[in-house]
Short mmCIF file of C-alpha atoms in Angstrom, two decimals:
data_model
loop_
_atom_site.label_atom_id
_atom_site.label_comp_id
_atom_site.label_asym_id
_atom_site.label_seq_id
_atom_site.Cartn_x
_atom_site.Cartn_y
_atom_site.Cartn_z
CA UNK A 1 5.88 -74.39 9.82
CA UNK A 2 4.48 -71.49 11.70
CA UNK A 3 2.46 -70.35 8.76
CA UNK A 4 0.30 -73.44 8.95
CA UNK A 5 -1.65 -72.52 12.01
CA UNK A 6 -1.83 -68.79 12.34
CA UNK A 7 -3.66 -67.40 15.32
CA UNK A 8 -7.13 -66.14 14.57
CA UNK A 9 -6.18 -62.51 14.37
CA UNK A 10 -3.73 -63.55 11.66
CA UNK A 11 -6.54 -63.47 9.17
CA UNK A 12 -6.36 -59.69 9.26
CA UNK A 13 -3.54 -58.49 7.04
CA UNK A 14 -1.26 -55.77 8.26
CA UNK A 15 -1.74 -52.29 6.95
CA UNK A 16 0.43 -49.76 5.20
CA UNK A 17 -0.51 -46.41 6.65
CA UNK A 18 0.55 -43.87 4.08
CA UNK A 19 0.92 -40.21 4.66
CA UNK A 20 -1.17 -37.48 3.16
CA UNK A 21 1.78 -35.31 2.28
CA UNK A 22 5.42 -36.14 1.97
CA UNK A 23 6.59 -33.79 4.67
CA UNK A 24 7.09 -36.63 7.12
CA UNK A 25 10.44 -38.11 7.96
CA UNK A 26 11.33 -40.49 5.14
CA UNK A 27 11.59 -44.07 6.30
CA UNK A 28 10.81 -42.91 9.81
CA UNK A 29 11.95 -46.00 11.58
CA UNK A 30 10.67 -45.69 15.10
CA UNK A 31 12.03 -48.10 17.61
CA UNK A 32 9.01 -48.80 19.74
CA UNK A 33 9.06 -48.73 23.46
CA UNK A 34 8.68 -52.14 25.00
CA UNK A 35 5.36 -51.13 26.42
CA UNK A 36 3.98 -50.85 22.92
CA UNK A 37 4.71 -54.50 22.38
CA UNK A 38 1.38 -55.57 23.68
CA UNK A 39 -0.55 -53.00 21.77
CA UNK A 40 0.77 -54.02 18.37
CA UNK A 41 -1.42 -57.12 18.55
CA UNK A 42 0.81 -59.82 17.13
CA UNK A 43 -1.01 -61.59 14.36
CA UNK A 44 1.19 -64.39 13.22
CA UNK A 45 2.97 -66.32 15.91
CA UNK A 46 6.36 -66.08 17.57
CA UNK A 47 8.77 -63.67 16.00
CA UNK A 48 6.84 -62.84 12.87
CA UNK A 49 5.39 -59.64 14.19
CA UNK A 50 7.82 -58.08 16.58
CA UNK A 51 7.50 -55.04 18.76
CA UNK A 52 9.29 -52.80 16.34
CA UNK A 53 8.14 -50.55 13.60
CA UNK A 54 9.04 -50.59 9.98
CA UNK A 55 8.27 -47.75 7.56
CA UNK A 56 4.58 -46.89 7.29
CA UNK A 57 3.52 -49.67 9.65
CA UNK A 58 0.29 -49.00 11.51
CA UNK A 59 0.12 -48.42 15.23
CA UNK A 60 -2.81 -48.18 17.63
CA UNK A 61 -0.77 -45.83 19.81
CA UNK A 62 -1.39 -42.64 17.87
CA UNK A 63 -4.88 -41.50 16.95
CA UNK A 64 -3.99 -41.29 13.26
CA UNK A 65 -2.42 -44.80 13.30
CA UNK A 66 0.84 -43.56 11.80
CA UNK A 67 4.25 -44.72 12.94
CA UNK A 68 5.90 -42.34 10.47
CA UNK A 69 5.18 -39.18 12.41
CA UNK A 70 4.57 -35.87 10.66
CA UNK A 71 7.52 -33.53 10.94
CA UNK A 72 7.37 -30.65 13.32
CA UNK A 73 7.23 -27.48 11.18
CA UNK A 74 10.66 -26.00 10.68
CA UNK A 75 12.52 -29.31 10.97
CA UNK A 76 15.68 -29.40 8.87
CA UNK A 77 17.07 -32.78 7.87
CA UNK A 78 20.79 -33.28 8.34
CA UNK A 79 22.65 -31.93 5.34
CA UNK A 80 19.52 -30.22 4.01
CA UNK A 81 20.09 -26.75 5.39
CA UNK A 82 20.04 -25.33 1.88
CA UNK A 83 22.93 -22.94 2.30
CA UNK A 84 23.69 -23.25 -1.40
CA UNK A 85 20.96 -20.81 -2.44
CA UNK A 86 21.43 -21.25 -6.18
CA UNK A 87 21.14 -25.04 -5.91
CA UNK A 88 18.10 -25.13 -3.63
CA UNK A 89 16.10 -22.11 -4.77
CA UNK A 90 17.20 -21.50 -8.35
CA UNK A 91 17.67 -17.86 -7.46
CA UNK A 92 20.71 -15.71 -7.84
CA UNK A 93 20.33 -12.84 -5.42
CA UNK A 94 16.82 -11.51 -6.02
CA UNK A 95 16.33 -12.73 -9.59
CA UNK A 96 15.94 -16.23 -10.99
CA UNK A 97 19.19 -17.70 -12.18
CA UNK A 98 20.52 -17.86 -15.74
CA UNK A 99 23.03 -20.57 -14.95
CA UNK A 100 23.02 -24.14 -13.66
CA UNK A 101 24.48 -24.68 -10.18
CA UNK A 102 26.72 -27.48 -11.52
CA UNK A 103 28.21 -28.34 -14.93
CA UNK A 104 25.84 -30.14 -17.27
CA UNK A 105 27.59 -33.31 -18.38
CA UNK A 106 26.35 -36.21 -20.50
CA UNK A 107 25.51 -38.09 -17.28
CA UNK A 108 23.41 -35.22 -15.98
CA UNK A 109 21.55 -35.08 -19.26
CA UNK A 110 20.92 -38.83 -19.24
CA UNK A 111 19.67 -38.65 -15.69
CA UNK A 112 17.45 -35.74 -16.65
CA UNK A 113 15.93 -37.68 -19.48
CA UNK A 114 15.18 -40.65 -17.24
CA UNK A 115 13.61 -38.46 -14.55
CA UNK A 116 11.65 -36.40 -17.09
CA UNK A 117 10.19 -39.61 -18.48
CA UNK A 118 9.10 -40.74 -15.02
CA UNK A 119 7.68 -37.55 -13.56
CA UNK A 120 6.78 -35.22 -16.41
CA UNK A 121 5.71 -37.33 -19.40
CA UNK A 122 2.32 -38.37 -17.97
CA UNK A 123 1.22 -34.80 -18.80
CA UNK A 124 3.89 -33.17 -20.94
CA UNK A 125 4.46 -36.15 -23.24
CA UNK A 126 7.78 -37.73 -24.21
CA UNK A 127 8.74 -34.88 -26.51
CA UNK A 128 7.35 -32.12 -24.31
CA UNK A 129 4.46 -31.43 -26.68
CA UNK A 130 1.94 -31.34 -23.83
CA UNK A 131 -0.09 -34.32 -25.07
CA UNK A 132 0.71 -36.89 -22.39
CA UNK A 133 -1.66 -39.75 -21.52
CA UNK A 134 -3.20 -37.99 -18.57
CA UNK A 135 -3.93 -34.92 -20.67
CA UNK A 136 -5.63 -37.17 -23.21
CA UNK A 137 -7.88 -38.33 -20.38
CA UNK A 138 -9.00 -34.84 -19.48
CA UNK A 139 -6.24 -33.02 -17.59
CA UNK A 140 -5.63 -29.42 -18.61
CA UNK A 141 -3.21 -29.31 -21.55
CA UNK A 142 0.08 -27.60 -20.71
CA UNK A 143 1.93 -25.47 -23.26
CA UNK A 144 4.57 -27.24 -25.36
CA UNK A 145 7.89 -27.03 -23.55
CA UNK A 146 9.60 -25.91 -26.77
CA UNK A 147 7.19 -23.00 -27.13
CA UNK A 148 9.21 -19.83 -28.02
CA UNK A 149 8.01 -18.14 -24.81
CA UNK A 150 9.39 -20.97 -22.69
CA UNK A 151 12.59 -21.16 -24.69
CA UNK A 152 13.39 -17.59 -23.67
CA UNK A 153 12.85 -18.17 -19.95
CA UNK A 154 15.90 -18.82 -17.81
CA UNK A 155 16.67 -22.04 -15.97
CA UNK A 156 15.79 -20.60 -12.57
CA UNK A 157 12.23 -20.07 -13.77
CA UNK A 158 11.88 -23.78 -14.59
CA UNK A 159 13.33 -24.67 -11.23
CA UNK A 160 10.64 -22.62 -9.59
CA UNK A 161 7.84 -24.26 -11.65
CA UNK A 162 8.98 -27.76 -10.63
CA UNK A 163 9.48 -26.76 -6.99
CA UNK A 164 6.32 -24.76 -6.39
CA UNK A 165 4.00 -25.85 -9.20
CA UNK A 166 2.41 -23.52 -11.71
CA UNK A 167 -1.31 -22.86 -12.22
CA UNK A 168 -3.02 -26.25 -11.99
CA UNK A 169 0.28 -28.14 -12.19
CA UNK A 170 1.16 -29.48 -8.71
CA UNK A 171 4.52 -29.09 -7.03
CA UNK A 172 6.96 -31.87 -7.80
CA UNK A 173 9.26 -31.03 -4.92
CA UNK A 174 8.07 -34.00 -2.81
CA UNK A 175 8.85 -36.51 -5.58
CA UNK A 176 11.92 -35.00 -7.26
CA UNK A 177 15.03 -34.15 -5.22
CA UNK A 178 16.87 -30.90 -5.92
CA UNK A 179 19.69 -32.29 -8.09
CA UNK A 180 17.23 -34.20 -10.25
CA UNK A 181 15.22 -31.04 -10.84
CA UNK A 182 18.28 -29.43 -12.39
CA UNK A 183 18.96 -32.56 -14.43
CA UNK A 184 15.38 -32.43 -15.76
CA UNK A 185 15.86 -28.77 -16.71
CA UNK A 186 18.97 -29.64 -18.68
CA UNK A 187 16.93 -32.22 -20.58
CA UNK A 188 14.14 -29.72 -21.24
CA UNK A 189 16.81 -27.47 -22.77
CA UNK A 190 17.85 -30.39 -24.97
CA UNK A 191 14.24 -30.95 -26.04
CA UNK A 192 13.93 -27.27 -26.91
CA UNK A 193 17.12 -27.41 -28.91
CA UNK A 194 16.08 -30.52 -30.78
CA UNK A 195 12.90 -28.83 -31.98
CA UNK A 196 14.79 -25.91 -33.40
CA UNK A 197 17.83 -27.65 -34.80
CA UNK A 198 18.99 -26.60 -38.26
CA UNK A 199 20.25 -28.93 -40.94
CA UNK A 200 23.64 -27.24 -40.71
CA UNK A 201 23.96 -28.16 -37.03
CA UNK A 202 24.27 -31.84 -37.96
CA UNK A 203 27.54 -33.66 -38.50
CA UNK A 204 28.43 -34.81 -42.00
CA UNK A 205 27.56 -38.38 -41.12
CA UNK A 206 24.13 -37.46 -39.74
CA UNK A 207 23.42 -35.34 -42.77
CA UNK A 208 24.04 -38.14 -45.21
CA UNK A 209 21.99 -40.56 -43.10
CA UNK A 210 19.10 -38.13 -42.99
CA UNK A 211 19.17 -37.50 -46.72
CA UNK A 212 19.27 -41.21 -47.38
CA UNK A 213 16.36 -41.92 -45.02
CA UNK A 214 14.18 -39.10 -46.27
CA UNK A 215 14.68 -40.21 -49.86
CA UNK A 216 13.19 -43.54 -48.86
CA UNK A 217 16.48 -45.46 -48.63
CA UNK B 1 1.15 -127.23 16.41
CA UNK B 2 0.45 -125.49 13.17
CA UNK B 3 2.64 -122.61 12.14
CA UNK B 4 1.33 -119.24 13.41
CA UNK B 5 2.85 -117.41 10.48
CA UNK B 6 2.29 -118.72 7.02
CA UNK B 7 4.90 -117.99 4.35
CA UNK B 8 2.58 -115.36 2.95
CA UNK B 9 2.85 -113.40 6.22
CA UNK B 10 6.22 -112.20 5.03
CA UNK B 11 4.58 -110.42 2.15
CA UNK B 12 1.88 -108.97 4.41
CA UNK B 13 4.36 -107.64 6.91
CA UNK B 14 6.39 -106.06 4.15
CA UNK B 15 3.26 -104.46 2.77
CA UNK B 16 2.24 -103.13 6.18
CA UNK B 17 5.73 -101.81 6.92
CA UNK B 18 6.10 -100.01 3.61
CA UNK B 19 2.54 -98.76 3.96
CA UNK B 20 3.40 -97.16 7.31
CA UNK B 21 6.60 -95.65 5.90
CA UNK B 22 4.83 -94.32 2.81
CA UNK B 23 2.03 -92.98 4.97
CA UNK B 24 4.40 -91.07 7.22
CA UNK B 25 6.34 -89.75 4.24
CA UNK B 26 3.14 -88.92 2.45
CA UNK B 27 1.76 -87.03 5.41
CA UNK B 28 4.98 -85.07 5.58
CA UNK B 29 4.75 -84.31 1.89
CA UNK B 30 1.14 -83.21 2.20
CA UNK B 31 2.11 -80.98 5.10
CA UNK B 32 4.97 -79.47 3.14
CA UNK B 33 2.86 -78.87 0.06
CA UNK B 34 0.09 -77.33 2.14
CA UNK B 35 2.52 -75.09 3.96
CA UNK B 36 4.07 -73.69 0.80
CA UNK B 37 0.82 -73.66 -1.14
CA UNK B 38 -0.69 -70.36 -2.22
CA UNK B 39 -3.61 -71.19 0.09
CA UNK B 40 -1.30 -70.87 3.06
CA UNK B 41 1.19 -68.23 1.87
CA UNK B 42 -1.55 -66.00 0.54
CA UNK B 43 -0.10 -65.76 -2.95
CA UNK B 44 -2.40 -65.17 -5.93
CA UNK B 45 -5.04 -63.62 -3.71
CA UNK B 46 -6.07 -60.07 -4.51
CA UNK B 47 -6.51 -58.00 -1.35
CA UNK B 48 -9.38 -55.67 -0.83
CA UNK B 49 -8.29 -52.05 -0.54
CA UNK B 50 -9.91 -48.85 0.70
CA UNK B 51 -9.83 -47.60 -2.91
CA UNK B 52 -9.84 -50.13 -5.76
CA UNK B 53 -6.52 -48.85 -7.10
CA UNK B 54 -5.60 -50.48 -10.40
CA UNK B 55 -2.01 -50.93 -11.57
CA UNK B 56 -3.39 -52.18 -14.86
CA UNK B 57 -5.06 -48.86 -15.43
CA UNK B 58 -2.35 -46.52 -14.17
CA UNK B 59 0.74 -48.42 -15.27
CA UNK B 60 -0.42 -50.75 -18.03
CA UNK B 61 -2.71 -48.31 -19.83
CA UNK B 62 -1.58 -44.82 -18.82
CA UNK B 63 2.08 -45.85 -18.74
CA UNK B 64 2.94 -44.19 -15.43
CA UNK B 65 6.36 -45.40 -14.26
CA UNK B 66 6.57 -47.37 -10.99
CA UNK B 67 8.88 -44.72 -9.56
CA UNK B 68 6.29 -41.97 -9.96
CA UNK B 69 4.54 -43.57 -6.98
CA UNK B 70 7.09 -45.92 -5.41
CA UNK B 71 9.66 -43.14 -5.22
CA UNK B 72 12.16 -44.72 -2.84
CA UNK B 73 12.47 -48.14 -4.46
CA UNK B 74 15.84 -47.35 -6.08
CA UNK B 75 17.64 -46.02 -3.06
CA UNK B 76 16.12 -47.55 0.02
CA UNK B 77 15.10 -50.88 1.49
CA UNK B 78 11.47 -49.84 1.46
CA UNK B 79 9.76 -49.32 -1.89
CA UNK B 80 7.38 -46.73 -0.52
CA UNK B 81 3.64 -46.47 -1.03
CA UNK B 82 2.48 -43.10 -2.33
CA UNK B 83 0.96 -40.48 -0.04
CA UNK B 84 -2.52 -39.14 -0.81
CA UNK B 85 -0.92 -36.05 -2.28
CA UNK B 86 0.52 -38.12 -5.13
CA UNK B 87 -2.94 -39.35 -6.12
CA UNK B 88 -4.22 -35.79 -5.94
CA UNK B 89 -1.56 -34.63 -8.42
CA UNK B 90 -3.91 -35.99 -11.04
CA UNK B 91 -7.17 -36.60 -9.25
CA UNK B 92 -7.58 -32.98 -8.27
CA UNK B 93 -8.59 -32.68 -11.94
CA UNK B 94 -9.52 -36.13 -13.14
CA UNK B 95 -12.55 -38.06 -11.97
CA UNK B 96 -13.14 -35.40 -9.35
CA UNK B 97 -16.74 -36.45 -8.83
CA UNK B 98 -16.24 -40.23 -8.88
CA UNK B 99 -17.60 -41.86 -5.72
CA UNK B 100 -14.88 -44.57 -5.74
CA UNK B 101 -12.31 -41.83 -5.22
CA UNK B 102 -14.11 -40.31 -2.26
CA UNK B 103 -11.78 -41.97 0.32
CA UNK B 104 -8.82 -40.30 -1.43
CA UNK B 105 -10.44 -36.88 -1.36
CA UNK B 106 -11.57 -37.38 2.23
CA UNK B 107 -8.03 -38.30 3.24
CA UNK B 108 -6.70 -35.19 1.51
CA UNK B 109 -9.27 -32.98 3.24
CA UNK B 110 -8.93 -34.39 6.74
CA UNK B 111 -5.27 -35.42 6.79
CA UNK B 112 -6.28 -38.93 7.91
CA UNK B 113 -4.05 -41.42 6.05
CA UNK B 114 -5.33 -44.02 3.62
CA UNK B 115 -4.72 -47.47 5.08
CA UNK B 116 -3.78 -49.98 2.40
CA UNK B 117 -3.82 -53.69 3.10
CA UNK B 118 -0.36 -55.22 2.76
CA UNK B 119 -0.03 -57.66 -0.10
CA UNK B 120 3.52 -58.83 0.63
CA UNK B 121 4.58 -59.21 4.22
CA UNK B 122 7.82 -60.83 5.28
CA UNK B 123 8.27 -61.89 8.90
CA UNK B 124 10.02 -59.21 10.97
CA UNK B 125 13.12 -61.37 11.46
CA UNK B 126 13.93 -61.17 7.77
CA UNK B 127 15.90 -58.30 6.28
CA UNK B 128 15.00 -57.39 2.74
CA UNK B 129 16.26 -54.50 0.66
CA UNK B 130 14.82 -53.30 -2.65
CA UNK B 131 17.63 -50.98 -3.72
CA UNK B 132 20.34 -53.66 -4.13
CA UNK B 133 18.05 -55.85 -6.22
CA UNK B 134 17.11 -52.96 -8.53
CA UNK B 135 20.75 -51.86 -8.85
CA UNK B 136 21.81 -55.35 -9.87
CA UNK B 137 19.18 -55.68 -12.57
CA UNK B 138 16.46 -57.74 -10.89
CA UNK B 139 13.16 -56.59 -12.39
CA UNK B 140 10.04 -55.90 -10.35
CA UNK B 141 8.41 -58.67 -12.37
CA UNK B 142 10.83 -61.34 -11.11
CA UNK B 143 9.33 -61.03 -7.65
CA UNK B 144 5.99 -59.29 -8.17
CA UNK B 145 4.89 -60.71 -11.52
CA UNK B 146 3.24 -58.65 -14.20
CA UNK B 147 1.95 -55.86 -11.97
CA UNK B 148 1.04 -53.83 -15.04
CA UNK B 149 -1.69 -56.35 -15.77
CA UNK B 150 -3.27 -56.47 -12.30
CA UNK B 151 -6.42 -54.67 -11.30
CA UNK B 152 -6.28 -55.27 -7.58
CA UNK B 153 -2.74 -56.20 -6.54
CA UNK B 154 -1.86 -59.77 -5.61
CA UNK B 155 1.41 -61.54 -5.02
CA UNK B 156 2.82 -64.24 -7.24
CA UNK B 157 5.56 -65.56 -4.94
CA UNK B 158 5.41 -67.58 -1.72
CA UNK B 159 8.11 -65.35 -0.09
CA UNK B 160 9.53 -68.42 1.62
CA UNK B 161 13.23 -68.74 2.38
CA UNK B 162 13.56 -71.37 -0.32
CA UNK B 163 12.17 -68.94 -2.84
CA UNK B 164 14.72 -66.26 -1.97
CA UNK B 165 17.55 -68.78 -2.04
CA UNK B 166 16.55 -70.27 -5.39
CA UNK B 167 17.42 -66.97 -6.96
CA UNK B 168 20.42 -66.18 -4.76
CA UNK B 169 21.91 -69.50 -5.93
CA UNK B 170 21.21 -68.89 -9.60
CA UNK B 171 20.70 -65.18 -10.28
CA UNK B 172 21.45 -65.58 -14.02
CA UNK B 173 17.94 -66.90 -14.51
CA UNK B 174 16.55 -63.50 -13.50
CA UNK B 175 19.02 -60.70 -14.13
CA UNK B 176 17.91 -58.33 -16.88
CA UNK B 177 19.24 -55.11 -18.43
CA UNK B 178 18.86 -52.22 -15.97
CA UNK B 179 16.64 -50.23 -18.31
CA UNK B 180 14.09 -53.06 -18.34
CA UNK B 181 13.77 -53.36 -14.56
CA UNK B 182 10.55 -51.35 -14.37
CA UNK B 183 8.91 -52.92 -17.39
CA UNK B 184 6.89 -55.80 -16.01
CA UNK B 185 5.83 -57.11 -19.41
CA UNK B 186 9.36 -57.52 -20.76
CA UNK B 187 10.64 -61.05 -21.38
CA UNK B 188 14.15 -61.90 -22.59
CA UNK B 189 14.54 -63.70 -25.90
CA UNK B 190 17.44 -65.70 -24.59
CA UNK B 191 17.63 -65.41 -20.81
CA UNK B 192 20.35 -68.02 -20.42
CA UNK B 193 22.90 -66.21 -22.54
CA UNK B 194 21.85 -62.71 -21.51
CA UNK B 195 21.74 -63.63 -17.81
CA UNK B 196 25.26 -65.05 -17.84
CA UNK B 197 26.57 -61.97 -19.62
CA UNK B 198 24.86 -59.50 -17.27
CA UNK B 199 25.88 -61.38 -14.14
CA UNK B 200 29.52 -60.69 -14.93
CA UNK B 201 28.86 -57.19 -16.26
CA UNK B 202 26.96 -56.08 -13.14
CA UNK B 203 29.16 -58.15 -10.78
CA UNK B 204 26.16 -59.98 -9.39
CA UNK B 205 27.13 -62.13 -6.40
CA UNK B 206 24.17 -62.74 -4.10
CA UNK B 207 25.17 -64.10 -0.73
CA UNK B 208 23.66 -67.13 0.93
CA UNK B 209 25.04 -66.94 4.45
CA UNK B 210 22.39 -66.62 7.12
CA UNK B 211 23.37 -63.13 8.19
CA UNK B 212 22.51 -61.73 4.76
CA UNK B 213 18.82 -61.96 5.50
CA UNK B 214 18.75 -62.54 9.26
CA UNK B 215 20.65 -59.68 10.84
#
């Protein structure tokens, strides 16, 4: 029943203190020192608000109120050393790579499609035509992803665009992990292919279906 | 000497006794209802925010997927609330002069974080984890309602223990196909049949022992 009579300070909801960039430790769970207990100003009673921090919880201890502390420059997360240069930079020696760092399977392609639809379609549109919803509301229109110029560029180039951004397009490195970037690229290749598919590329079954549908059947 | 108690006293005493019992029970009921009422749990109340961010606009109308902003919801306990940088992906070009977006731009300039008011807030002695619920086909809408239709965000659930357990006892009423998890407007045509089928397909077995949520 401890919700019934919250202490007065309980009327103030707790805050989520976001970060400004994503370079902080993800889910930076800080176990607070006992001394901080009194400073976290318990709002609801008893054990509701304990002297521990959960992700993005606010704290009066630091001037910027963040429990998820910014990373010290140069910090490398465990397992993120990036010693597989092709995987993490899309470069093969000093030129951008022609090949994927891992085999492109049907699962990779499906994952790529899902991720493309989350992170790229707001601007590039579902088919990659560059007419996404945000573009329709005034964002600069990107080139169609199946543009002949882009079709001729190698996969490493695309990796670099996603990782570092391009022109007014922001970097998607904070939102899209390395493996997903490659999956997205495989899907872009599929989109490019689909736009330039010839009738002869289809199977017999698809051909007859297409002829039937286009003749109004 | 005349009788102190007339025969009718029996009826009176019964009335008084049951009145007392009903009163006590009633008070308890009122207390219970008050305690779980939205007034007390804070459900259905939109919270004021530093920027009037609208899910209706961004998700409902522009169609931006939940995961564009809540990036960690699939693989961690915490759903994640987007950093200023995510807003600036678009707002570096769109509505760049709008006064309502000034706090966002100021945060980006100064590095001082935006401080959102929590809408859902479980007590610290409860363990909750988003990723397992998403993986087993529980849609955002089952717990958060139709977020895609909300201007300011509010909660639609009391977040009481009984509420969690209602679903842990009968998940079939809520399980949906995995590809519909992020669509908060989706409703099943035949939830009973579909739920039963998906529960066995996804091996859904929510636990009810205390240590599941109190660890």
